[in-house]
């Protein structure tokens, strides 16, 4: 992976615990058995990657100390005094094999000497110790001794010592990309006007993005060996009126949106008036840690460390962070990292008390939202849902058991899926694929590595082990019951206007869902819904008229076919829907004429009972007050059926 | 110039490529039409609400605000938020129970407030906000208040108001636009003063009017204002109007706060509509899953995007993007292949392959397991969290599962680790159960789960280790020093700190400037930077003493000396720089620069020699040889 990040890094590989012996030190001074320099250090290339993929399996016991010395020797011979601090050793071992007794002094002394040498040569060493299931039959004594020795390394050379239990963590623990951190801020943490602590601020986390790939152009001739195949992007700004006219950069001015207006401001003007905070990191105060909730952290995280070498600053940071931890307090800071920056951030400083004696205490800093950044949506209480949604005692119990069973950090065992050791599966897969493609350009995307799949999917072992708990959980919650809300039913509720009491606050979202159904005619089953769907079709204006016409016919049919009024309620429902539709679509005349026509029709066919029924339900013509195009007054509308009723009496 | 390259714009754009923010922005484009319907009856002016924070400055003279003022300030707040965040929404402000009338239908007792160059229902403009803020003073003169429905009248301003609002909301289809009427009133029984047939008639027609409005896809929301001694009784009339029943009715008024701040809070929160970002399934184990909606409760608000204008006409410009082949200069289509250099060859990928690489998980959100909350370290964070709440369309079973899990996680103090397989950045997430928090009737934290995006090992940097001390143990603070620090912490305590109490000064300034320019005002009002430390508080004797004691305990007596010298030790880089300058100065003296310049022989010197002069005189050493020569000449005044 080193390959992709920095092509000028040099990498060498030293294997130990091998059958053969092949290294310069053996040749020069003898000893150092079973250590093979597989690749002398050089600029990384595909060879190394290929060589790594064919690692021989070791047979002998490995002495990691020998290997470390060989590797050190390699680095010293090659680089000597240059490149201070950029030399890195990475020891990967299970530390289960004993190391040989030195010729003089104890093993501890030897290790210390080596470590001192390393520091003197400006090298760092990372040790990754694999503690898998293998460890069980290993010699406890040897392991303990080795641990002690490795600890000395870690302390003396200020590097990491990591224990990992599974391949994912090994993957994650291997820091391939060693980013030289850049200070975000260097200066004073101002506790008050008279007390300033010298600190350095760095990014603690920053998203490692998927590499930005360049756009590829195949226009260059095949024979051109020096073709870059790059695609250049060019932006042109053209005036809206004259699309052929390109406006040069010096004739452009930035406009900022403010409501419907766009306000032009030149950069110079903007610089003169914009918000310009003074550089500085200021304490606003301390507060209970419970006043800040975890989900309010906004961005990637910073770390504040006391200025190295400044003992007083180290002490001050240590005292504050320890006191804050004891009292469960956090500090609120206002930060402008650089001079000339045009915004500030408010954030929370939390203590990071170190449990290692050679690492100083520090703080983590998380940015908090401003008032403008928060959307205060309200959600119903979970207890407000109907009884069917509330879990019973047995369900709660099985949920609790389930949570306990799927424990990723069981007592006494190593925490799994620790972010610090979990690699990004997408990046890993990309590099794998990149390498694959370099050999076989037509290769298809490989499946996700088995090791990495444990990051994206639940561990099957864990579930299989406690099958019964999972089963009980599954049984308790397996999909039961009906959907909480049925949009269709609600819609009908809305339109069936029997008592005028139904829940009318249903959100219009339900209407939207209905839109997707393309209704082309009005059926017998759900005429109201069909009508509403049809009249709201917007793919052609004709649908409105067709819907109204069809609905009229339907109503006529119902009234005509009615046997002792059994169809009346349904016809009324349709009439109400039609009335609403006509108001909505500004077609009041359609409805009014129809109602009058229907009235006359009933008079003729001796169906006055229907008119009475309508009058009793309060159906009226559409007056001018409801639809501006209507020529019927309120009074007329109200009295139309009533009057005619009394007339017919 | 490319927009992205614009440095002074850059600071606001940190999260430009945050896909969630993109989605939420897109979703926000579903428009909303709102009519604010404000009761302007004399009761709204006469009823006041005592302020609960008398210590707040400026409030001392009139500690009480009338209900009318509360309603106005809530609307003003919301308008300002709208013009920043959702400027495509349209609003109308409409008063009823007014003396004057102004509306399309020319109905009595209803006044639609508006400003020039704007329809009644239109997008909020700078002018609208400005004049609305000043409305209160001129209200009685131009609009006037009136008693509500009085005996002996057949006028029904409430009926008229709903009707006017409905007419205003006629434009736009209910399918693409969210139409709402927000009704502010403190009269729980608008027809209380009339009796008999008139009362029942008015009630009936008003309810019918409201119902018809709602049937057109318009929601009516009631924002009741009540007083400590007289609770707004929603059951008298409004429950029927907005259609509340049973449990809803109880819940609705349970939140009637007494304090002014609470009431404002409540109004502000209820004026928002929830906007979902996404909906997906959360798979717990095979066969058990929960339907969830996700919401972006916290996202950085950034100033709107810039539009390039023609500086002559101030008309917006259209930008056109063209792709050229770098080798041949030919115009090409936007290609679907990408490449990456590897082992001195170019490896070509299709966009399809790239998205295939990113598809590492099946399903949207897969549960991996649980961990104790204390395992969630403070540095496990990359971007704002997302809020999860069971979806409306979820089944009873799915809801039940959510509640059971939610409750058990809180009880056991655990968070869930899950894998979110989003297409833009699949990643591990932590799900934290959040219990509902209600303070004086206002929901402070909604119940649900917060999804926190966890970093990978690739994203975490080992800064602390880098600065560990090689000489062995580093000094940690002594108990006494810790005690002094604790005393200091106690003294500088922010008691009721709330995360949202500060406005973003940069953003405030941005919009102040825009508003002033939009209204062509000469002066830009100064904003108050709320984020500065409380200097008065810090100068209190007890705080100063605690600071002094802590300082003495850590730094001893000679802190001031130390801070003057800084740390005393210049860094290696600065030492080197200094040495370099000194060397250059020395070398520089070996030349007779004046003569060289006069004889035009400067150009005969090497670049290294020229740089002696430049470094020796603290001038920049960048640029080509000609630039260096001319810089020297300028410096010498020749």
Coordinates of C-alpha atoms in Angstrom, one line a residue, chain A residues 3-5 46 49-50 119 124 155-158 160 172 175 179-181 186 191-192 194-198 200 202-217 219-221 227-241 243 245 247 250-265 267 269-271 273-275 282-288 291-301 303 305 307-316 318-320 322-324 326-327 329 332 334 338 342-344 346 350-352 354 356-362 364 366 368-382 384-385 388-391 395-396 399-400 402-404 406-409 415-427 429-430 433-435 437-439 443 445 448 454-458 463 470 473-474 477-485 494 497 500-506 508 511-513 515 536 580 584 586 624-626 628, chain B residues 1-4 6 8-9 11-12 14-15 17 24 28 83 85 87-88 123-126 129 163 166 170 174-175 178 209 211-212 214-217 219 240-243 245 251 268-270 272-275 284-289 295-301 304-312 314-328 330-332 334-335 337-340 342-343 345-350 353-354 356-362 366-372 375-385 387 389-390 392-409 412 414 417 419 425-426 428 432 434 436 442-443 445-447 450 452 454-470 472-477 481-482 485-486 488-490 492-497 499-500 502-511 513-515 517-518 524 527 529 531-533 538 547-548 550-551 554-555 559 562 566-567 569 571:
Chain A
X3 CA 3.2 2.2 -3.2
X4 CA 0.2 4.3 -3.8
X5 CA 0.7 6.9 -1.2
X46 CA 5.7 -3.9 -7.9
X49 CA 4.5 -6.4 -3.6
X50 CA 4.9 -9.6 -5.6
X119 CA 17.2 6.8 18.9
X124 CA 11.4 4.7 15.2
X155 CA 9.7 3.5 25.9
X156 CA 13.1 4.2 24.6
X157 CA 12.2 5.0 21.0
X158 CA 8.9 6.6 21.7
X160 CA 3.9 2.2 19.6
X172 CA -5.5 -1.7 10.7
X175 CA 0.2 2.3 9.6
X179 CA 1.5 11.5 7.6
X180 CA 3.7 14.2 9.0
X181 CA 1.3 16.1 11.1
X186 CA 0.6 27.0 17.7
X191 CA -7.4 30.8 30.3
X192 CA -7.6 34.4 31.2
X194 CA -3.0 36.7 32.6
X195 CA -2.7 33.0 32.2
X196 CA -1.7 31.5 28.9
X197 CA -0.5 27.9 28.3
X198 CA 1.7 27.2 25.3
X200 CA 0.2 22.9 19.8
X202 CA -3.1 19.0 15.6
X203 CA -5.8 17.1 13.8
X204 CA -6.5 13.8 15.6
X205 CA -8.8 12.4 13.0
X206 CA -9.2 13.3 9.4
X207 CA -11.1 11.4 6.8
X208 CA -8.7 9.5 4.5
X209 CA -10.6 10.1 1.3
X210 CA -10.9 7.7 -1.6
X211 CA -8.2 8.8 -4.1
X212 CA -9.3 11.3 -6.6
X213 CA -8.9 9.6 -10.0
X214 CA -8.2 11.6 -13.0
X215 CA -10.5 11.7 -16.0
X216 CA -9.1 9.6 -18.8
X217 CA -8.9 10.6 -22.4
X219 CA -7.9 10.6 -27.8
X220 CA -4.1 10.4 -27.9
X221 CA -2.7 8.0 -30.5
X227 CA 0.6 10.9 -23.7
X228 CA -0.7 12.0 -20.4
X229 CA -4.3 10.9 -21.2
X230 CA -5.5 13.6 -19.0
X231 CA -8.6 15.6 -19.5
X232 CA -8.5 19.3 -18.8
X233 CA -11.6 21.1 -17.6
X234 CA -12.3 24.6 -18.7
X235 CA -15.0 26.9 -17.3
X236 CA -16.4 29.6 -19.4
X237 CA -18.9 32.2 -18.2
X238 CA -21.3 33.5 -20.7
X239 CA -23.9 36.2 -20.5
X240 CA -27.4 35.0 -20.2
X241 CA -28.7 37.2 -23.0
X243 CA -24.8 32.9 -25.3
X245 CA -20.4 36.1 -25.6
X247 CA -17.3 37.2 -20.2
X250 CA -12.0 40.7 -14.8
X251 CA -15.5 41.5 -15.8
X252 CA -17.1 39.1 -13.4
X253 CA -18.3 39.9 -9.9
X254 CA -19.5 37.6 -7.2
X255 CA -23.1 37.7 -6.3
X256 CA -24.5 36.4 -3.1
X257 CA -28.1 35.2 -2.8
X258 CA -30.3 36.9 -0.3
X259 CA -33.9 35.7 -0.6
X260 CA -34.9 36.3 -4.2
X261 CA -32.2 39.0 -4.7
X262 CA -28.6 38.4 -5.8
X263 CA -26.3 41.0 -4.2
X264 CA -23.1 41.8 -6.2
X265 CA -20.1 42.3 -4.0
X267 CA -13.8 40.7 -3.3
X269 CA -15.5 45.2 -0.8
X270 CA -16.1 41.9 0.9
X271 CA -12.7 41.9 2.5
X273 CA -16.6 44.4 5.7
X274 CA -16.4 40.7 6.5
X275 CA -16.0 39.3 9.9
X282 CA -9.8 31.5 24.4
X283 CA -11.5 29.8 27.3
X284 CA -15.1 30.7 27.7
X285 CA -15.6 28.5 30.8
X286 CA -16.0 25.1 32.2
X287 CA -19.2 23.1 32.3
X288 CA -20.6 19.8 33.3
X291 CA -24.3 19.6 29.2
X292 CA -22.7 18.4 26.0
X293 CA -24.1 15.4 24.2
X294 CA -22.0 13.1 22.1
X295 CA -24.0 13.6 18.9
X296 CA -23.4 17.3 19.0
X297 CA -19.8 16.8 17.9
X298 CA -19.6 18.4 14.4
X299 CA -16.4 17.5 12.6
X300 CA -13.1 15.7 12.7
X301 CA -11.3 15.9 16.0
X303 CA -5.8 17.2 19.8
X305 CA -0.8 19.0 23.5
X307 CA 4.4 22.6 23.8
X308 CA 7.1 19.8 23.9
X309 CA 10.0 20.6 26.1
X310 CA 8.1 23.2 28.0
X311 CA 7.7 21.5 31.3
X312 CA 5.5 24.1 32.9
X313 CA 3.1 24.0 30.0
X314 CA 3.1 20.2 30.2
X315 CA 2.3 20.4 33.9
X316 CA -0.5 23.0 33.4
X318 CA -1.8 17.8 33.0
X319 CA -3.2 19.5 36.1
X320 CA -6.2 20.8 34.2
X322 CA -6.8 15.5 35.5
X323 CA -9.0 17.9 37.4
X324 CA -11.5 18.0 34.6
X326 CA -12.1 13.9 38.2
X327 CA -14.9 16.5 38.3
X329 CA -16.1 18.8 33.5
X332 CA -15.7 25.5 26.2
X334 CA -13.5 29.8 21.1
X338 CA -5.1 31.5 11.9
X342 CA -13.0 34.7 8.5
X343 CA -14.8 32.5 10.9
X344 CA -14.4 31.2 14.4
X346 CA -16.8 27.1 19.4
X350 CA -12.3 17.1 26.9
X351 CA -9.5 15.6 29.0
X352 CA -7.3 12.8 27.6
X354 CA -2.5 9.4 29.6
X356 CA 1.5 5.7 30.0
X357 CA 4.3 7.3 31.9
X358 CA 6.2 8.6 28.8
X359 CA 3.2 10.1 27.1
X360 CA 2.0 13.5 28.5
X361 CA -1.6 14.3 29.2
X362 CA -3.5 16.1 26.5
X364 CA -9.2 16.4 22.6
X366 CA -14.5 18.8 19.2
X368 CA -19.9 22.2 18.5
X369 CA -22.8 23.6 16.4
X370 CA -23.9 27.2 16.4
X371 CA -27.5 28.1 16.8
X372 CA -27.9 28.3 13.0
X373 CA -26.7 24.8 12.6
X374 CA -29.4 23.1 14.7
X375 CA -32.8 22.1 13.3
X376 CA -35.1 21.7 16.2
X377 CA -37.4 19.1 14.9
X378 CA -39.9 17.6 17.4
X379 CA -40.7 13.9 17.5
X380 CA -43.5 12.2 19.3
X381 CA -42.6 10.4 22.6
X382 CA -42.0 6.7 22.1
X384 CA -47.2 7.9 22.9
X385 CA -47.5 5.0 20.4
X388 CA -49.3 -2.8 20.3
X389 CA -46.1 -1.0 19.7
X390 CA -44.9 -1.1 23.3
X391 CA -42.7 -4.1 24.0
X395 CA -39.6 -8.8 24.6
X396 CA -37.6 -6.3 26.7
X399 CA -33.7 -7.5 23.6
X400 CA -31.5 -7.1 26.7
X402 CA -29.5 -10.0 22.6
X403 CA -27.5 -6.9 23.4
X404 CA -25.5 -8.7 26.0
X406 CA -23.6 -9.4 20.8
X407 CA -20.9 -7.9 23.0
X408 CA -18.0 -6.6 21.1
X409 CA -16.0 -5.8 24.2
X415 CA -12.3 -5.3 22.2
X416 CA -13.1 -6.1 18.5
X417 CA -13.8 -3.6 15.8
X418 CA -11.8 -0.9 17.6
X419 CA -11.8 2.0 15.2
X420 CA -8.1 2.5 15.8
X421 CA -7.3 -0.9 14.3
X422 CA -10.1 -1.2 11.8
X423 CA -8.9 -0.5 8.2
X424 CA -11.1 1.1 5.6
X425 CA -12.4 -1.9 3.6
X426 CA -13.1 0.3 0.5
X427 CA -9.5 1.6 0.3
X429 CA -10.2 -3.2 -1.8
X430 CA -9.3 -0.4 -4.2
X433 CA -8.0 -4.1 -7.4
X434 CA -5.4 -1.6 -8.6
X435 CA -2.7 -4.1 -8.2
X437 CA -5.5 -4.5 -12.8
X438 CA -1.9 -3.7 -13.3
X439 CA -1.4 -7.3 -14.1
X443 CA -9.9 -8.1 -14.2
X445 CA -13.7 -6.2 -9.1
X448 CA -14.3 -8.2 -0.5
X454 CA -16.0 -8.9 9.4
X455 CA -16.2 -5.1 9.3
X456 CA -19.2 -4.9 7.1
X457 CA -21.2 -7.9 8.3
X458 CA -22.0 -9.4 11.7
X463 CA -24.3 -15.6 16.3
X470 CA -30.8 -14.9 18.7
X473 CA -34.9 -12.5 19.9
X474 CA -36.1 -13.3 16.5
X477 CA -39.8 -9.5 17.2
X478 CA -40.4 -11.3 14.0
X479 CA -42.5 -9.2 11.7
X480 CA -45.9 -9.1 13.3
X481 CA -48.8 -6.8 13.1
X482 CA -49.9 -4.3 10.5
X483 CA -48.4 -1.2 9.1
X484 CA -49.0 1.6 11.5
X485 CA -50.6 3.8 9.0
X494 CA -60.7 12.1 4.6
X497 CA -67.8 12.9 5.0
X500 CA -67.3 15.6 9.7
X501 CA -65.3 14.5 12.7
X502 CA -62.6 12.3 11.3
X503 CA -58.9 13.0 11.6
X504 CA -58.3 15.7 9.1
X505 CA -54.8 16.6 10.1
X506 CA -53.3 13.9 7.9
X508 CA -50.6 15.9 2.5
X511 CA -51.9 12.6 -1.2
X512 CA -48.5 12.5 -2.9
X513 CA -48.3 8.8 -2.7
X515 CA -50.3 10.3 -7.4
X536 CA -54.9 15.4 -10.2
X580 CA -64.3 19.6 -4.0
X584 CA -59.9 23.0 -6.6
X586 CA -61.8 26.3 -10.6
X624 CA -68.8 32.8 -5.3
X625 CA -67.2 32.8 -1.9
X626 CA -65.7 29.4 -2.5
X628 CA -64.3 33.1 -7.5
Chain B
X1 CA -10.9 30.8 -12.1
X2 CA -12.6 27.8 -10.7
X3 CA -15.1 28.4 -7.9
X4 CA -13.5 25.8 -5.8
X6 CA -11.5 30.7 -4.6
X8 CA -11.8 33.3 0.6
X9 CA -14.7 31.2 -0.1
X11 CA -13.5 28.3 4.7
X12 CA -17.2 27.9 4.5
X14 CA -15.4 22.3 4.5
X15 CA -18.3 20.0 4.1
X17 CA -18.5 17.0 -0.4
X24 CA -30.5 17.2 2.8
X28 CA -34.9 20.9 1.4
X83 CA -34.2 33.7 4.0
X85 CA -31.8 28.4 4.6
X87 CA -35.2 31.1 0.5
X88 CA -37.5 29.4 -2.1
X123 CA -40.5 34.6 -1.1
X124 CA -39.3 36.6 1.8
X125 CA -37.2 39.6 0.8
X126 CA -34.8 41.8 2.7
X129 CA -37.9 41.4 7.0
X163 CA -60.7 32.0 3.9
X166 CA -56.9 29.6 1.7
X170 CA -54.4 28.6 -4.0
X174 CA -50.6 20.5 -3.1
X175 CA -48.6 17.7 -4.4
X178 CA -46.3 21.8 1.5
X209 CA -64.4 26.5 6.3
X211 CA -62.3 21.6 7.0
X212 CA -62.6 22.6 3.4
X214 CA -57.7 21.1 5.0
X215 CA -59.3 19.1 2.3
X216 CA -57.4 21.1 -0.2
X217 CA -54.3 19.7 1.2
X219 CA -52.6 22.0 7.1
X240 CA -62.4 20.6 16.4
X241 CA -60.9 23.1 14.1
X242 CA -57.5 21.4 13.7
X243 CA -59.0 18.0 14.2
X245 CA -59.0 13.8 19.3
X251 CA -50.5 15.7 24.4
X268 CA -40.0 28.4 17.3
X269 CA -39.8 24.6 17.3
X270 CA -43.4 24.1 16.2
X272 CA -40.4 24.0 11.7
X273 CA -41.4 21.2 9.5
X274 CA -39.5 18.0 9.7
X275 CA -37.6 17.0 6.6
X284 CA -30.5 -6.6 13.3
X285 CA -30.3 -10.2 12.5
X286 CA -31.7 -12.2 9.6
X287 CA -35.5 -11.8 9.7
X288 CA -35.6 -8.8 12.1
X289 CA -35.3 -5.3 10.8
X295 CA -33.0 13.3 9.8
X296 CA -30.2 15.8 9.7
X297 CA -30.7 17.6 13.0
X298 CA -27.3 19.2 13.1
X299 CA -25.6 20.4 9.9
X300 CA -23.3 23.4 9.4
X301 CA -25.2 26.3 7.9
X304 CA -25.6 30.4 0.1
X305 CA -23.6 29.6 -3.0
X306 CA -22.2 32.4 -5.0
X307 CA -23.4 33.3 -8.5
X308 CA -21.1 35.0 -10.9
X309 CA -22.5 38.2 -12.3
X310 CA -21.5 40.4 -15.2
X311 CA -19.9 43.4 -13.4
X312 CA -21.3 45.8 -16.0
X314 CA -25.1 42.8 -12.7
X315 CA -26.9 40.0 -14.6
X316 CA -26.1 36.4 -13.7
X317 CA -23.8 34.5 -16.0
X318 CA -24.2 31.0 -17.2
X319 CA -21.2 28.8 -16.6
X320 CA -20.2 26.3 -19.2
X321 CA -17.9 23.4 -18.5
X322 CA -15.8 22.0 -21.4
X323 CA -13.5 19.0 -21.3
X324 CA -10.4 18.9 -23.4
X325 CA -8.0 16.1 -24.1
X326 CA -4.7 17.3 -22.7
X327 CA -2.7 15.5 -25.3
X328 CA -4.5 16.5 -28.5
X330 CA -9.7 18.0 -28.8
X331 CA -13.0 18.7 -27.2
X332 CA -14.2 15.5 -25.4
X334 CA -17.3 13.9 -20.1
X335 CA -15.8 10.5 -20.0
X337 CA -13.3 6.3 -17.4
X338 CA -10.8 7.4 -14.8
X339 CA -7.2 6.4 -14.2
X340 CA -4.7 6.2 -11.5
X342 CA 0.6 2.8 -10.5
X343 CA 4.0 1.2 -11.2
X345 CA 1.6 2.8 -15.8
X346 CA -1.9 4.2 -15.9
X347 CA -4.5 1.9 -14.6
X348 CA -7.9 2.7 -16.1
X349 CA -11.2 2.2 -14.3
X350 CA -14.7 2.7 -15.4
X353 CA -16.1 -0.5 -11.5
X354 CA -15.4 2.3 -9.0
X356 CA -18.6 -1.5 -7.4
X357 CA -15.5 -1.2 -5.3
X358 CA -17.5 1.0 -2.9
X359 CA -20.3 -1.6 -2.6
X360 CA -18.8 -3.5 0.3
X361 CA -22.0 -4.3 2.2
X362 CA -25.4 -5.6 1.5
X366 CA -26.2 -3.9 9.4
X367 CA -25.9 -4.4 13.1
X368 CA -22.5 -5.7 14.2
X369 CA -22.8 -5.7 18.0
X370 CA -22.8 -3.6 21.1
X371 CA -20.2 -2.0 23.3
X372 CA -20.4 -0.1 26.6
X375 CA -15.7 2.7 24.9
X376 CA -16.9 5.5 22.5
X377 CA -13.8 7.7 22.7
X378 CA -14.0 11.5 22.2
X379 CA -11.9 11.3 19.1
X380 CA -14.2 8.9 17.3
X381 CA -15.8 11.5 15.1
X382 CA -15.6 12.8 11.6
X383 CA -18.7 14.6 10.7
X384 CA -22.1 15.7 12.1
X385 CA -24.3 12.9 13.4
X387 CA -30.8 11.2 13.8
X389 CA -36.4 7.6 14.2
X390 CA -38.8 4.8 13.2
X392 CA -44.3 6.3 9.7
X393 CA -44.8 3.5 7.4
X394 CA -43.2 1.0 9.7
X395 CA -45.2 -1.9 11.1
X396 CA -46.2 -2.2 14.7
X397 CA -43.7 -5.0 15.0
X398 CA -40.8 -2.9 13.7
X399 CA -41.8 0.0 16.0
X400 CA -42.0 -2.4 19.0
X401 CA -38.5 -3.7 18.2
X402 CA -37.1 -0.2 18.0
X403 CA -38.6 0.7 21.4
X404 CA -37.4 -2.4 23.0
X405 CA -33.9 -2.0 21.7
X406 CA -33.9 1.7 22.5
X407 CA -34.9 1.1 26.0
X408 CA -32.5 -1.8 26.7
X409 CA -29.6 0.1 25.2
X412 CA -27.5 -1.4 29.8
X414 CA -24.5 0.4 25.6
X417 CA -21.9 -0.7 16.3
X419 CA -22.0 -0.8 9.3
X425 CA -18.7 6.4 2.0
X426 CA -19.5 3.1 3.6
X428 CA -18.8 1.9 10.7
X432 CA -26.5 5.9 20.6
X434 CA -31.2 9.1 23.2
X436 CA -36.5 12.1 25.4
X442 CA -40.4 21.9 25.7
X443 CA -38.8 18.9 24.0
X445 CA -33.9 16.3 22.9
X446 CA -36.2 14.1 20.8
X447 CA -36.2 10.3 21.6
X450 CA -28.1 9.2 16.9
X452 CA -22.2 8.8 14.8
X454 CA -16.7 6.3 13.3
X455 CA -13.2 6.8 11.8
X456 CA -11.1 4.0 10.4
X457 CA -7.6 3.4 11.5
X458 CA -6.6 5.2 8.3
X459 CA -8.3 8.3 9.6
X460 CA -6.8 8.4 13.0
X461 CA -3.4 10.0 13.6
X462 CA -1.0 9.2 16.4
X463 CA -0.1 12.6 17.6
X464 CA 0.3 11.9 21.3
X465 CA 2.8 9.1 20.7
X466 CA 4.8 11.3 18.5
X467 CA 5.3 13.7 21.3
X468 CA 6.0 11.2 24.0
X469 CA 9.2 11.7 25.9
X470 CA 12.1 9.6 24.9
X472 CA 11.5 8.2 30.0
X473 CA 8.7 9.4 32.2
X474 CA 7.2 12.8 31.7
X475 CA 6.1 14.8 34.6
X476 CA 2.4 14.7 35.5
X477 CA 0.7 17.2 37.7
X481 CA -1.7 21.4 41.2
X482 CA -4.7 19.3 40.3
X485 CA -7.0 23.5 38.8
X486 CA -10.2 22.1 40.3
X488 CA -10.3 27.3 39.0
X489 CA -12.7 25.0 37.2
X490 CA -15.3 25.6 39.9
X492 CA -15.2 29.6 35.9
X493 CA -18.3 27.5 35.6
X494 CA -20.9 27.9 32.8
X495 CA -23.9 26.6 34.6
X496 CA -26.6 26.4 32.0
X497 CA -24.4 26.0 29.0
X499 CA -24.7 24.0 22.8
X500 CA -26.9 26.2 20.7
X502 CA -24.2 31.1 20.2
X503 CA -25.0 32.4 16.8
X504 CA -22.2 32.1 14.2
X505 CA -20.7 35.6 14.1
X506 CA -19.3 35.0 10.6
X507 CA -22.6 34.0 9.3
X508 CA -24.5 36.8 11.1
X509 CA -22.0 39.3 9.6
X510 CA -22.4 37.8 6.2
X511 CA -26.2 38.3 6.2
X513 CA -23.8 42.9 5.0
X514 CA -26.1 41.3 2.4
X515 CA -29.2 42.8 4.0
X517 CA -26.5 46.0 0.5
X518 CA -29.8 44.6 -0.6
X524 CA -23.8 48.1 8.1
X527 CA -23.0 42.6 15.1
X529 CA -19.9 38.6 18.7
X531 CA -18.5 34.0 21.2
X532 CA -16.1 36.2 23.0
X533 CA -15.2 35.3 26.6
X538 CA -13.2 36.8 34.2
X547 CA -6.3 31.9 38.3
X548 CA -3.4 33.4 40.2
X550 CA -3.2 27.9 39.8
X551 CA -0.6 29.9 37.9
X554 CA 2.3 25.4 38.2
X555 CA 4.6 28.1 37.0
X559 CA 5.6 33.1 35.0
X562 CA 8.9 33.0 31.1
X566 CA 8.3 32.4 25.2
X567 CA 9.9 29.1 25.8
X569 CA 14.4 27.8 23.0
X571 CA 13.0 25.7 17.2

